[in-house]
XYZ file of C-alpha atoms in Angstrom:
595
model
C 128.299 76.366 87.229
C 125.309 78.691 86.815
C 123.836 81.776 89.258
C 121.063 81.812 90.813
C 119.627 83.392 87.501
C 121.104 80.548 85.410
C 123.477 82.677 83.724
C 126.894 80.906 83.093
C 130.259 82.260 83.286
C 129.471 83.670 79.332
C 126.379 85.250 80.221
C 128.124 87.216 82.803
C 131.047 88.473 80.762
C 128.708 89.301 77.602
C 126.945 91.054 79.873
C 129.703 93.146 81.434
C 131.169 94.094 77.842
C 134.404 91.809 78.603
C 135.486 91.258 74.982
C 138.791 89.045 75.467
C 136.535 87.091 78.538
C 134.071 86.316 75.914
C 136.599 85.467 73.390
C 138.187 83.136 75.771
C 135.730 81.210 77.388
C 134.211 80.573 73.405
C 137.615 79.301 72.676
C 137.551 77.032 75.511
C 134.410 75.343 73.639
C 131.397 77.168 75.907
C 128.402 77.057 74.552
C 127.586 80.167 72.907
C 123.809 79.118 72.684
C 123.258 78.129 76.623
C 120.549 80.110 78.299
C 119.429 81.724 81.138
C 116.413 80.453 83.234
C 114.496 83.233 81.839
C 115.338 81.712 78.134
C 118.451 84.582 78.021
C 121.171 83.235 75.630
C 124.750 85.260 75.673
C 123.691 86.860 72.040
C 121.157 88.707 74.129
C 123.222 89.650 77.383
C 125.637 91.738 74.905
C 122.621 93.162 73.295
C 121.174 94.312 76.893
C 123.628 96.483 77.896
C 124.989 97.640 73.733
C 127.933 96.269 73.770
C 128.736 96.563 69.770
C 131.962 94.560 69.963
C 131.151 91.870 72.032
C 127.227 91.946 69.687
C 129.759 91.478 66.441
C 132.055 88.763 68.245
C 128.940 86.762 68.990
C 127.451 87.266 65.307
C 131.281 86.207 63.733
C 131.101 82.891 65.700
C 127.942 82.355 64.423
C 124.945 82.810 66.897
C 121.482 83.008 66.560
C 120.290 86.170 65.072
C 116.431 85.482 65.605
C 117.170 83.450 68.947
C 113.926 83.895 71.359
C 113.971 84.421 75.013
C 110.699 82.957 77.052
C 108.968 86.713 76.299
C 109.841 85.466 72.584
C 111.933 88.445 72.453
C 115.148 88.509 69.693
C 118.003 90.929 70.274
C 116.388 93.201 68.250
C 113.515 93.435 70.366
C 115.937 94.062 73.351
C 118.004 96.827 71.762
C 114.893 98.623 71.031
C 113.806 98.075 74.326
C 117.096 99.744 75.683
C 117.462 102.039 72.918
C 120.722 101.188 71.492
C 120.872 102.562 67.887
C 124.146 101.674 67.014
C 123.239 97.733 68.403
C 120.365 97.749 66.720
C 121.820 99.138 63.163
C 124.195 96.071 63.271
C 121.819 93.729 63.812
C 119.608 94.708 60.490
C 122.767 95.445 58.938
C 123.545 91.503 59.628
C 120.084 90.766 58.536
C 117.414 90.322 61.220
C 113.739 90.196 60.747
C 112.661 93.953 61.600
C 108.848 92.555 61.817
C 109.760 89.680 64.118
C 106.962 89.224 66.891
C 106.957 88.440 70.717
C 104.925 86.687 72.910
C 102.237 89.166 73.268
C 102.618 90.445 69.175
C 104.569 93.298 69.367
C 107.529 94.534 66.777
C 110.711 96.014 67.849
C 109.258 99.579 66.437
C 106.463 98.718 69.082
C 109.033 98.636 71.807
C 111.313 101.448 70.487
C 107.982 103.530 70.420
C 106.679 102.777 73.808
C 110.018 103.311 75.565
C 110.299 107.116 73.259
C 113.771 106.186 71.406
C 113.580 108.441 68.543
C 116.466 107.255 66.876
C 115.554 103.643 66.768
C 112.229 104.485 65.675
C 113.836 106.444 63.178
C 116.347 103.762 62.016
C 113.644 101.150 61.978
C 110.898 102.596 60.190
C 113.993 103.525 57.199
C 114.692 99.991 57.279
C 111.170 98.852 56.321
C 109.516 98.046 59.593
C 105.627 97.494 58.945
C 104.445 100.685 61.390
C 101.060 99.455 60.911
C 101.544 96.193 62.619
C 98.830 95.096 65.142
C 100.078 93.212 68.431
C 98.046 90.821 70.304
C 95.690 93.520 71.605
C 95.304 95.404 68.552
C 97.899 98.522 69.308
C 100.125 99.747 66.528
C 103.963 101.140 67.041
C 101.351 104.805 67.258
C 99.429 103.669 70.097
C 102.761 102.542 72.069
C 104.458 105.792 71.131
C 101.662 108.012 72.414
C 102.105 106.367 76.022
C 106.152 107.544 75.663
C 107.335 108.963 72.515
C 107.866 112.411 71.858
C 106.646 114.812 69.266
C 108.993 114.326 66.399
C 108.814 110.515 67.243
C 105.245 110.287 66.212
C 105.255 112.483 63.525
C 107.636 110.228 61.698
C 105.084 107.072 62.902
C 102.289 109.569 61.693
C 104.108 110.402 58.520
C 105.073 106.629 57.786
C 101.224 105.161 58.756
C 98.641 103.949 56.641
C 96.018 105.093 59.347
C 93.158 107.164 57.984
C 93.669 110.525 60.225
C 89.926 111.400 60.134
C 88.564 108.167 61.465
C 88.232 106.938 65.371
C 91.722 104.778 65.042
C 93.469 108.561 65.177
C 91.282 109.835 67.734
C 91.828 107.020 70.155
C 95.295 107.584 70.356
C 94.376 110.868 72.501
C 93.619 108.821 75.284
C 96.870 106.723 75.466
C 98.508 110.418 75.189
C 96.065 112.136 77.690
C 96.859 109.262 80.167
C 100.273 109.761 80.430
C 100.496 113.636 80.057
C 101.917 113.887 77.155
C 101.217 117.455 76.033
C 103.042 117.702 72.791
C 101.504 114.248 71.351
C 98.061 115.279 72.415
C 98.797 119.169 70.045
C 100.162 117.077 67.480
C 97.346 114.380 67.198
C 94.648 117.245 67.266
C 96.475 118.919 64.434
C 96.702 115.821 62.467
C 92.914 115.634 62.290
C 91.867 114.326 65.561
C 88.616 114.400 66.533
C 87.987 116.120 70.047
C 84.493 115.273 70.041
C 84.764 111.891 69.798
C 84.310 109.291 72.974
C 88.149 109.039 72.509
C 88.703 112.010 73.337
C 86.255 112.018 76.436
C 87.518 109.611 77.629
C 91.328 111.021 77.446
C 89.518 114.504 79.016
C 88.670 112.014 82.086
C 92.156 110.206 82.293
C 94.002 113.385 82.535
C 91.715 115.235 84.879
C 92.340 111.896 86.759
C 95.871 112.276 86.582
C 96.172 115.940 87.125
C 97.379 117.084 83.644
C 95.805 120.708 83.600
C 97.535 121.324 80.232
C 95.777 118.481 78.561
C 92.956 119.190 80.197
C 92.899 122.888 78.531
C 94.017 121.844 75.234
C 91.163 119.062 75.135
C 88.579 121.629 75.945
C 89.617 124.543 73.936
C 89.063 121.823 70.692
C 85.561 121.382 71.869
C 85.793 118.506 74.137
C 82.496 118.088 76.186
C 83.125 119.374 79.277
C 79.956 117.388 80.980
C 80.808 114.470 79.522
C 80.284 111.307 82.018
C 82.326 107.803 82.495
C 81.956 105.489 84.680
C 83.280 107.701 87.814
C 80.510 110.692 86.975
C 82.247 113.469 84.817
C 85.632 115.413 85.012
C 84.424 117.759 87.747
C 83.803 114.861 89.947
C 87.084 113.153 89.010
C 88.816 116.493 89.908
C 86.776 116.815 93.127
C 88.043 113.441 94.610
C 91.385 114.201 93.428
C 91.448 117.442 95.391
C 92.918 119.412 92.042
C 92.166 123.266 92.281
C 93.896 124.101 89.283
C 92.115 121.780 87.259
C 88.483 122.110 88.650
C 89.295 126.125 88.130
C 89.452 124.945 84.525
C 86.964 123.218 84.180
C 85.131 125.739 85.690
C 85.799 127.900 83.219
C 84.889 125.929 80.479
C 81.182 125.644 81.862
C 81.159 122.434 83.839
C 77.826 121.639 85.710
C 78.735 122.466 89.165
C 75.794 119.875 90.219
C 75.787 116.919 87.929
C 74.934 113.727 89.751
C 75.647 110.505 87.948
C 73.891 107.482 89.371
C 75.993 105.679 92.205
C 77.920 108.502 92.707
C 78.510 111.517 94.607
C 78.285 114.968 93.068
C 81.381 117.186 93.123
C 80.493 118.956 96.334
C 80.039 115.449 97.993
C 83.272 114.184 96.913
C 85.380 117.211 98.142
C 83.488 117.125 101.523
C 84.167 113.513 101.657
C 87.765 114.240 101.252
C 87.690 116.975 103.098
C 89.301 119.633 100.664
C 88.499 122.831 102.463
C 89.571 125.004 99.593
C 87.945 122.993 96.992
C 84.360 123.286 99.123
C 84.918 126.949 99.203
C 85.260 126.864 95.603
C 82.442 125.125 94.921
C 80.269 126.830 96.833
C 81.400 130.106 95.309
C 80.495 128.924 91.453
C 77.157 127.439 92.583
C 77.234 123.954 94.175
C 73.463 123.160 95.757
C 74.637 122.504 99.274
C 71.782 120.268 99.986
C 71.889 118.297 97.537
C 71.302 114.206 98.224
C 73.443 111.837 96.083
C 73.384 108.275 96.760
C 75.801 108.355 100.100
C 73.906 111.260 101.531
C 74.405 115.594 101.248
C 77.833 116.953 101.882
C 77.167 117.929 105.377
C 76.658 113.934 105.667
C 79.901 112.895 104.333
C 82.101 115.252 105.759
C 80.450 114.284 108.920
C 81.261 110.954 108.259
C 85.096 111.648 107.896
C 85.468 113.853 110.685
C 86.090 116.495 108.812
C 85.612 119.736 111.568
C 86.423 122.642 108.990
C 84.264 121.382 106.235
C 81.282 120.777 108.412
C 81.579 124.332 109.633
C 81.816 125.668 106.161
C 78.937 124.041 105.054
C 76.746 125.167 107.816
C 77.903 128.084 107.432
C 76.336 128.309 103.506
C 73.136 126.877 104.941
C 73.325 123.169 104.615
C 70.644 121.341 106.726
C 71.834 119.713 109.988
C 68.408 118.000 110.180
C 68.653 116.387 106.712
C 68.795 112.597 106.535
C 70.072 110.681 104.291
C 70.581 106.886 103.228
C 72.895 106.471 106.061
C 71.316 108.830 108.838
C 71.998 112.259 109.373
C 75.058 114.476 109.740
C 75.261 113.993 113.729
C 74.216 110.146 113.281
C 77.465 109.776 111.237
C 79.815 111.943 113.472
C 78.740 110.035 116.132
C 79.397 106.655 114.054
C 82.806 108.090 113.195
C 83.791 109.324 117.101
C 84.462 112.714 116.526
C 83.305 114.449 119.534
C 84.308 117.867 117.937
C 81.707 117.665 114.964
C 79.124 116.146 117.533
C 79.138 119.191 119.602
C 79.239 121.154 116.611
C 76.225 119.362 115.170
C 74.543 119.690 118.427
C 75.401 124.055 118.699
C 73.791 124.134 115.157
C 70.502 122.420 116.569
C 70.461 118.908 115.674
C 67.874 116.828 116.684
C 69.598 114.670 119.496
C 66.595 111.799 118.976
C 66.309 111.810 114.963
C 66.006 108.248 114.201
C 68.104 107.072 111.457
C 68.447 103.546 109.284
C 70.691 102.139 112.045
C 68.887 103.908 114.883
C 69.384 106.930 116.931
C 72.768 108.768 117.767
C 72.767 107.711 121.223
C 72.604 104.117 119.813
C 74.925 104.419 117.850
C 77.640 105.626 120.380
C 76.840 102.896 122.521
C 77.525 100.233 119.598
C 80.668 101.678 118.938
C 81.882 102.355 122.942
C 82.724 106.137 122.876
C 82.077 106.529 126.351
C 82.874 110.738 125.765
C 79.941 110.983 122.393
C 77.840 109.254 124.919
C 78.497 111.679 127.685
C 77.679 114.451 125.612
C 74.578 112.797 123.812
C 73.428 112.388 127.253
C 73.950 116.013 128.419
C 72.204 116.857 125.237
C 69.114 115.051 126.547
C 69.501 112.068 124.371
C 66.384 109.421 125.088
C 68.445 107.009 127.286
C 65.597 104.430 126.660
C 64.439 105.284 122.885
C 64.164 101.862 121.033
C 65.619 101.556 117.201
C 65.800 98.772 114.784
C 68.612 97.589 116.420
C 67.813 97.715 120.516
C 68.045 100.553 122.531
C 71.512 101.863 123.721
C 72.001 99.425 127.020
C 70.931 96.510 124.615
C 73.640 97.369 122.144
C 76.081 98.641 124.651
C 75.666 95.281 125.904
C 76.381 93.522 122.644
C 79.474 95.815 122.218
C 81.075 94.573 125.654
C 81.004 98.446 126.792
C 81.121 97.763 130.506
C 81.881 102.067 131.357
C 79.000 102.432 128.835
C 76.783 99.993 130.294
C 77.197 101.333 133.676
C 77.215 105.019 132.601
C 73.661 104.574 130.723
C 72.453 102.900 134.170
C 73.551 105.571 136.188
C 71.662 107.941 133.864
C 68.460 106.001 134.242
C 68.513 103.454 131.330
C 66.172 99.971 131.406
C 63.558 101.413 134.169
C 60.763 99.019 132.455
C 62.542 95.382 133.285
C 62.019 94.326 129.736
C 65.159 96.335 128.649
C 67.136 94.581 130.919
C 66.782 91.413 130.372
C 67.304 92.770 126.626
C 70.609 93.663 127.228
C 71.132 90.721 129.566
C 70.842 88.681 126.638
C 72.377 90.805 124.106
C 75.264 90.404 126.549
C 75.239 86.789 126.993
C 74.947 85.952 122.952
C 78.489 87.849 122.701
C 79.844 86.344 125.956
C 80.538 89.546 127.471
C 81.059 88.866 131.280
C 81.639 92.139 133.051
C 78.538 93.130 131.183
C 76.919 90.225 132.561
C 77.889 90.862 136.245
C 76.898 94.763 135.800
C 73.659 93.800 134.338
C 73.070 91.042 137.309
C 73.928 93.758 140.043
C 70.784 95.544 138.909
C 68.723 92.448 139.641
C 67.347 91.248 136.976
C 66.506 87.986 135.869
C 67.550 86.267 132.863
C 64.829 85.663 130.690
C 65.465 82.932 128.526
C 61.911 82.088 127.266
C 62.082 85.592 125.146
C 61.608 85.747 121.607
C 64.852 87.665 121.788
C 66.758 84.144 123.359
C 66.008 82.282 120.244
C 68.185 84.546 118.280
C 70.625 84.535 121.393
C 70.841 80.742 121.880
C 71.506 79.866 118.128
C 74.260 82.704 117.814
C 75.889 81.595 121.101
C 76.374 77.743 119.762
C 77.410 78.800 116.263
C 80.200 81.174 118.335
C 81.214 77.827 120.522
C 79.973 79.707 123.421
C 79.365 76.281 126.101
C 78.851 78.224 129.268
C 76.091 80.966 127.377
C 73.985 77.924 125.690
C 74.122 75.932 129.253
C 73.538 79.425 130.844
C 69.906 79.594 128.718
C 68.800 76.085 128.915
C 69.308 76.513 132.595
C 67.133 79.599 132.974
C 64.384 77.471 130.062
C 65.353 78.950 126.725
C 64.184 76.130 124.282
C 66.912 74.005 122.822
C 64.140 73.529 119.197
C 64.207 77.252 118.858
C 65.191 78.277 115.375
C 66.802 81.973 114.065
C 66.108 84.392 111.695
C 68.234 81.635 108.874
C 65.461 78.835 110.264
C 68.762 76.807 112.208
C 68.760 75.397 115.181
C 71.306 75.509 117.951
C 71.981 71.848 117.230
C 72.510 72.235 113.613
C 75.197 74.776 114.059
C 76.733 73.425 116.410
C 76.294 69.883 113.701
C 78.005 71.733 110.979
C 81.011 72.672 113.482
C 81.527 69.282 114.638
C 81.192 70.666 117.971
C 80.213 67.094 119.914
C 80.515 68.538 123.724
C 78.010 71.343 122.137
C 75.658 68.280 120.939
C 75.481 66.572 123.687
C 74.594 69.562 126.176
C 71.626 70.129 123.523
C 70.078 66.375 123.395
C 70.346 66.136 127.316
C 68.318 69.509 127.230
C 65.631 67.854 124.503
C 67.123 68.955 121.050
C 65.745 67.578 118.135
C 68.305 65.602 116.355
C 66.552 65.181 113.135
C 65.456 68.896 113.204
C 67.086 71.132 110.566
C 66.298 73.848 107.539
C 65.643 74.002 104.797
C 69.038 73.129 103.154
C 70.263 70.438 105.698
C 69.520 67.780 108.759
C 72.032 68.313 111.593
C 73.321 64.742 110.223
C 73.717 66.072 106.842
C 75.878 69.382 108.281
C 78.349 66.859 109.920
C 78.595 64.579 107.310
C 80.412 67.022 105.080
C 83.415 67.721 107.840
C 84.476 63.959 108.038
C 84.050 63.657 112.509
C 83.393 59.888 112.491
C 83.014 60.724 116.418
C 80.401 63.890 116.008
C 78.450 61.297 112.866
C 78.559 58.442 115.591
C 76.483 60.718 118.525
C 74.047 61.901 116.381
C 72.994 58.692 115.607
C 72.935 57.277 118.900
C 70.617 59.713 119.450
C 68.116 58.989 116.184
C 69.732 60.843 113.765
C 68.425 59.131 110.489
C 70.858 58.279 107.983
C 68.457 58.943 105.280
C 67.027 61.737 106.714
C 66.546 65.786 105.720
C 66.539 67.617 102.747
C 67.766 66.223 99.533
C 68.750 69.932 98.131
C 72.171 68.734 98.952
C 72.202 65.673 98.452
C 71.837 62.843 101.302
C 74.514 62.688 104.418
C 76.111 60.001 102.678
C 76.409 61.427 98.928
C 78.465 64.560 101.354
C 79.989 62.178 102.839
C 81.466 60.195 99.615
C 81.847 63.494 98.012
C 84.754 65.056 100.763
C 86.395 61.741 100.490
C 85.286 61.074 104.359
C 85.300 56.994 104.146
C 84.773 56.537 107.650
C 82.115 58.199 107.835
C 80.600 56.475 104.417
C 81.289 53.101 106.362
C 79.438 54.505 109.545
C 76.365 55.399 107.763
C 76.164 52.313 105.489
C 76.108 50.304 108.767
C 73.543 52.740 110.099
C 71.186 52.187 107.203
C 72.673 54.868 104.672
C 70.787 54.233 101.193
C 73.376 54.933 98.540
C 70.340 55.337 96.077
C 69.331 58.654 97.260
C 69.762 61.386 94.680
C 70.288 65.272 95.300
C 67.544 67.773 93.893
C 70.001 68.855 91.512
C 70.941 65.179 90.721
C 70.714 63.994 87.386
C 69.830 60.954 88.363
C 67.136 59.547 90.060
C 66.446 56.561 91.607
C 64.425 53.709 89.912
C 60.965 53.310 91.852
């Protein structure tokens, strides 16, 4: 009988160091090469937790010294693992392969070096382990031990390597080092020749201002590491900006780093601590010369601590000028408060003079506060003198309170005189009705207004209302005239959505109301939408009502090639009755038929 790991009663007392179980149990005839379900055998239990007699027991009755585990590792590779010396020093003594490999290429000495045993290092590299041996990936034992080892650990790999210490090899091993904070690797690599001017060592600049490691980050720089240097996050003051590390930006700092380097898609080290809203590191900044103004690709400081609801920041930066007015490519500071719903920064914003009607990419801040519902930002827009009835690219605020299903807001922005000309109304009537918001509906009908259906604005309204399976809002249009052909900004038609969801009570509402069946886009009949989902019932309606079964575009293929394709046969069978020519080819098809 095995666990629920496999292991058998030998496993389990090899494991546990239980010298007469294991001597027992062998003599009883078990199996002293059965394994785990990880590939485990009993040799490598002992090994695992260094038990030396049971390891020598095992060895007597003759196990496998080189037996492999499913990560191909031998004992040896486990004692170095776990750092058992004394294991380990049997085990060669008893002859096994010091250069053995595992499943990803790596030596015992790789293992010993990564985990920072000394003393197995030590014993293997004396017993003629090849320290220049590549794994899989191309790392020696030196590039493990730099992640782990200590000092005198890779001294004796440095001491014991072919590696030419002037060349990049050496140099790259700063950044495993760097990574992982090891201090006393990263002295002795630079005093074994090298080079801090390499991208290695860049790089390993960036990884430990990433990871905080002020000491590295001082002992990199005071070998002439470029301080400016950029990855792909911008350069070390950025990293240390989003990070929120005084101690190391102070540093850096010191060493001369560009206060106001931009790098391409991303914000500036002033941007980054407003962003985060590090009011210390702003202040710091500030005082060693960040450009408050300046506009990286998410907008000026002002704009992202805005954006975060950051109160302290925002009044810190106003406070060293920043512009209140400025917009960026996401609006302006007060356009993102509002977005965000702090009412503390939008009263803030508004004190310091910001224009209450600056139009932004997504409209004005009025418009905004309506999309999003904060009946309060609205309120105070409002008292502000916010243009209750300014349009945007998106609607005015009733329209898009309307879409949001703000009822308070929708009744607030009446009371304060929203949708005098009728037109905005019936806007909002119908931004209401293509999100099936009801209590906007019935506070938008108290006013009197009529729905509208034959608006440009319905088109949009009718398609998005069958593609949501919105019944009652499509019957509610073609009631009030809204045209059942109409077509969207993606050239579909009510009936092709609703096609493609198999939607037939959807369908039929639309052909009683004079919907095209054959009508479509560019990529696809209403026919061909359906065909694809396999509803021999939905296939079967459309054509009863015309549909043709060779009809639309051929850009993917014919109803009945999607048809075949999803493995919908009842549907094949429908439209082969129905006139379905198996012939037709795709625009992408190979082949074509024979005319």
């Amino acid at each position: 009988m095995t666990s629920e790991e496999g292991k058998t009663a030998l496993h389990v007392a090899a494991r546990q160091g239980s010298l007469g179980s294991v001597q027992l149990l062998l003599d009883a005839g078990a199996d002293i090469e059965t394994r785990d379900f990880q590939g485990n055998s009993t040799f490598h239990d002992a090994v695992y937790s260094g038990h030396v007699p049971v390891v020598e027991l095992l060895i007597d009755r003759g196990c496998l010294l080189e037996s492999r585990n499913e990560k191909r590792y031998t004992p040896l590779h486990v004692a170095a693992l776990r750092g058992y010396v004394t294991v380990a020093q049997v085990l060669l003594q008893k002859g096994s392969d010091h250069d053995a490999r595992c499943k990803m290429g790596k030596t015992a000495l790789h293992l010993a070096a990564f985990m920072g045993h000394e003393e197995v290092v030590r014993l293997l590299v004396y017993s003629g382990a090849d320290v220049s041996a590549e794994d899989h990936y191309g790392k020696t034992a030196l590039c493990c031990g730099a992640k782990g080892a200590n000092e005198a650990t890779m001294q004796l790999l440095l001491d014991n390597t072919t590696t030419n210490r002037s060349n990049d090899q050496l140099s790259g091993l700063l950044v495993e080092a760097a990574s992982n904070g090891n201090a006393a690797v990263v002295r002795l690599l630079l005093k074994s020749g090298a080079n801090p001017k390499t991208y290695h060592a860049r790089v390993g600049l960036q990884r430990a201002v990433r990871n905080g490691h002020k000491t590295i980050v001082k002992l990199l720089l005071e070998n002439g590491t470029e301080v400016n240097t950029v990855g792909p996050y911008g350069n070390a003051l950025q990293r240390a900006a989003s990070n929120g590390n005084e101690a190391v930006v102070k540093i850096l700092l010191d060493y001369g780093a560009d206060v106001n380097t931009e790098y391409e898609y991303h914000d500036n080290a002033l941007q980054r601590a407003a962003l985060s809203g590090n009011e210390a590191m702003v202040k710091l900044l500030l005082e060693n010369g960040a450009e408050v103004n300046a506009v990286g690709p998410y907008g000026n400081a002002l704009q992202r601590a805005a954006s975060r609801g950051n109160e302290t920041v925002v009044k810190l930066l106003l406070e060293h000028g920043a512009k209140v007015n400025a917009i960026g490519p996401y609006g302006d500071a007060l356009q993102l408060a509002v977005s965000s719903g702090n009412e503390a920064i939008v009263k803030l914003l508004l004190e310091n003079e910001a224009e209450v009607d600056a139009v932004g990419p997504y409209g004005d801040a009025l418009q905004l506060a309506a999309s999003s519902g904060n009946e309060a930002v609205v309120k105070l827009l409002l008292e502000n003198e916010a243009e209750v009835d300014a349009v945007g690219p998106y609607g005015d605020a009733l329209q898009r309170a309307a879409s949001s299903g703000n009822e308070a807001v929708v009744k607030l922005l009446l009371e304060k005189g929203a949708a005098i000309e009728i037109q905005h109304l019936e806007m909002a009537l119908l931004a209401a009705i293509a999100k099936g918001v009801q209590p906007v509906m019935q506070v938008l009908n108290a006013t009197g207004v009529t729905l509208n259906a034959r608006h440009a604005f319905a088109n949009e309204v009718l398609v998005q209302a069958a593609h949501d399976n919105r019944f009652e809002m499509v019957k509610l249009l073609l009631e009030n005239g809204a045209n059942a052909n109409a077509k969207d900004k993606y050239d579909r038609t009510a009936l092709l959505v609703a096609a493609v969801a198999s939607d037939e009570a959807m369908i039929k509402l639309l052909v009683q109301y004079q919907a095209r069946v054959n009508s479509g886009n560019d990529q696809e009949s209403a026919l061909q939408g359906e065909a694809g989902n396999g509803h021999v019932a939905v296939a079967k309606l459309l054509l009863k009502e015309g549909a043709d079964a060779n009809g639309g575009t051929r850009r993917r293929g014919s109803a009945l090639r999607r048809a075949a394709s999803n493995g919908h046969e009842a549907v094949v069978k429908l439209l082969l009755k129905s006139g379905g020519d198996f012939l037709l080819y795709s625009k992408s098809s190979m082949f074509k038929r024979n005319k």
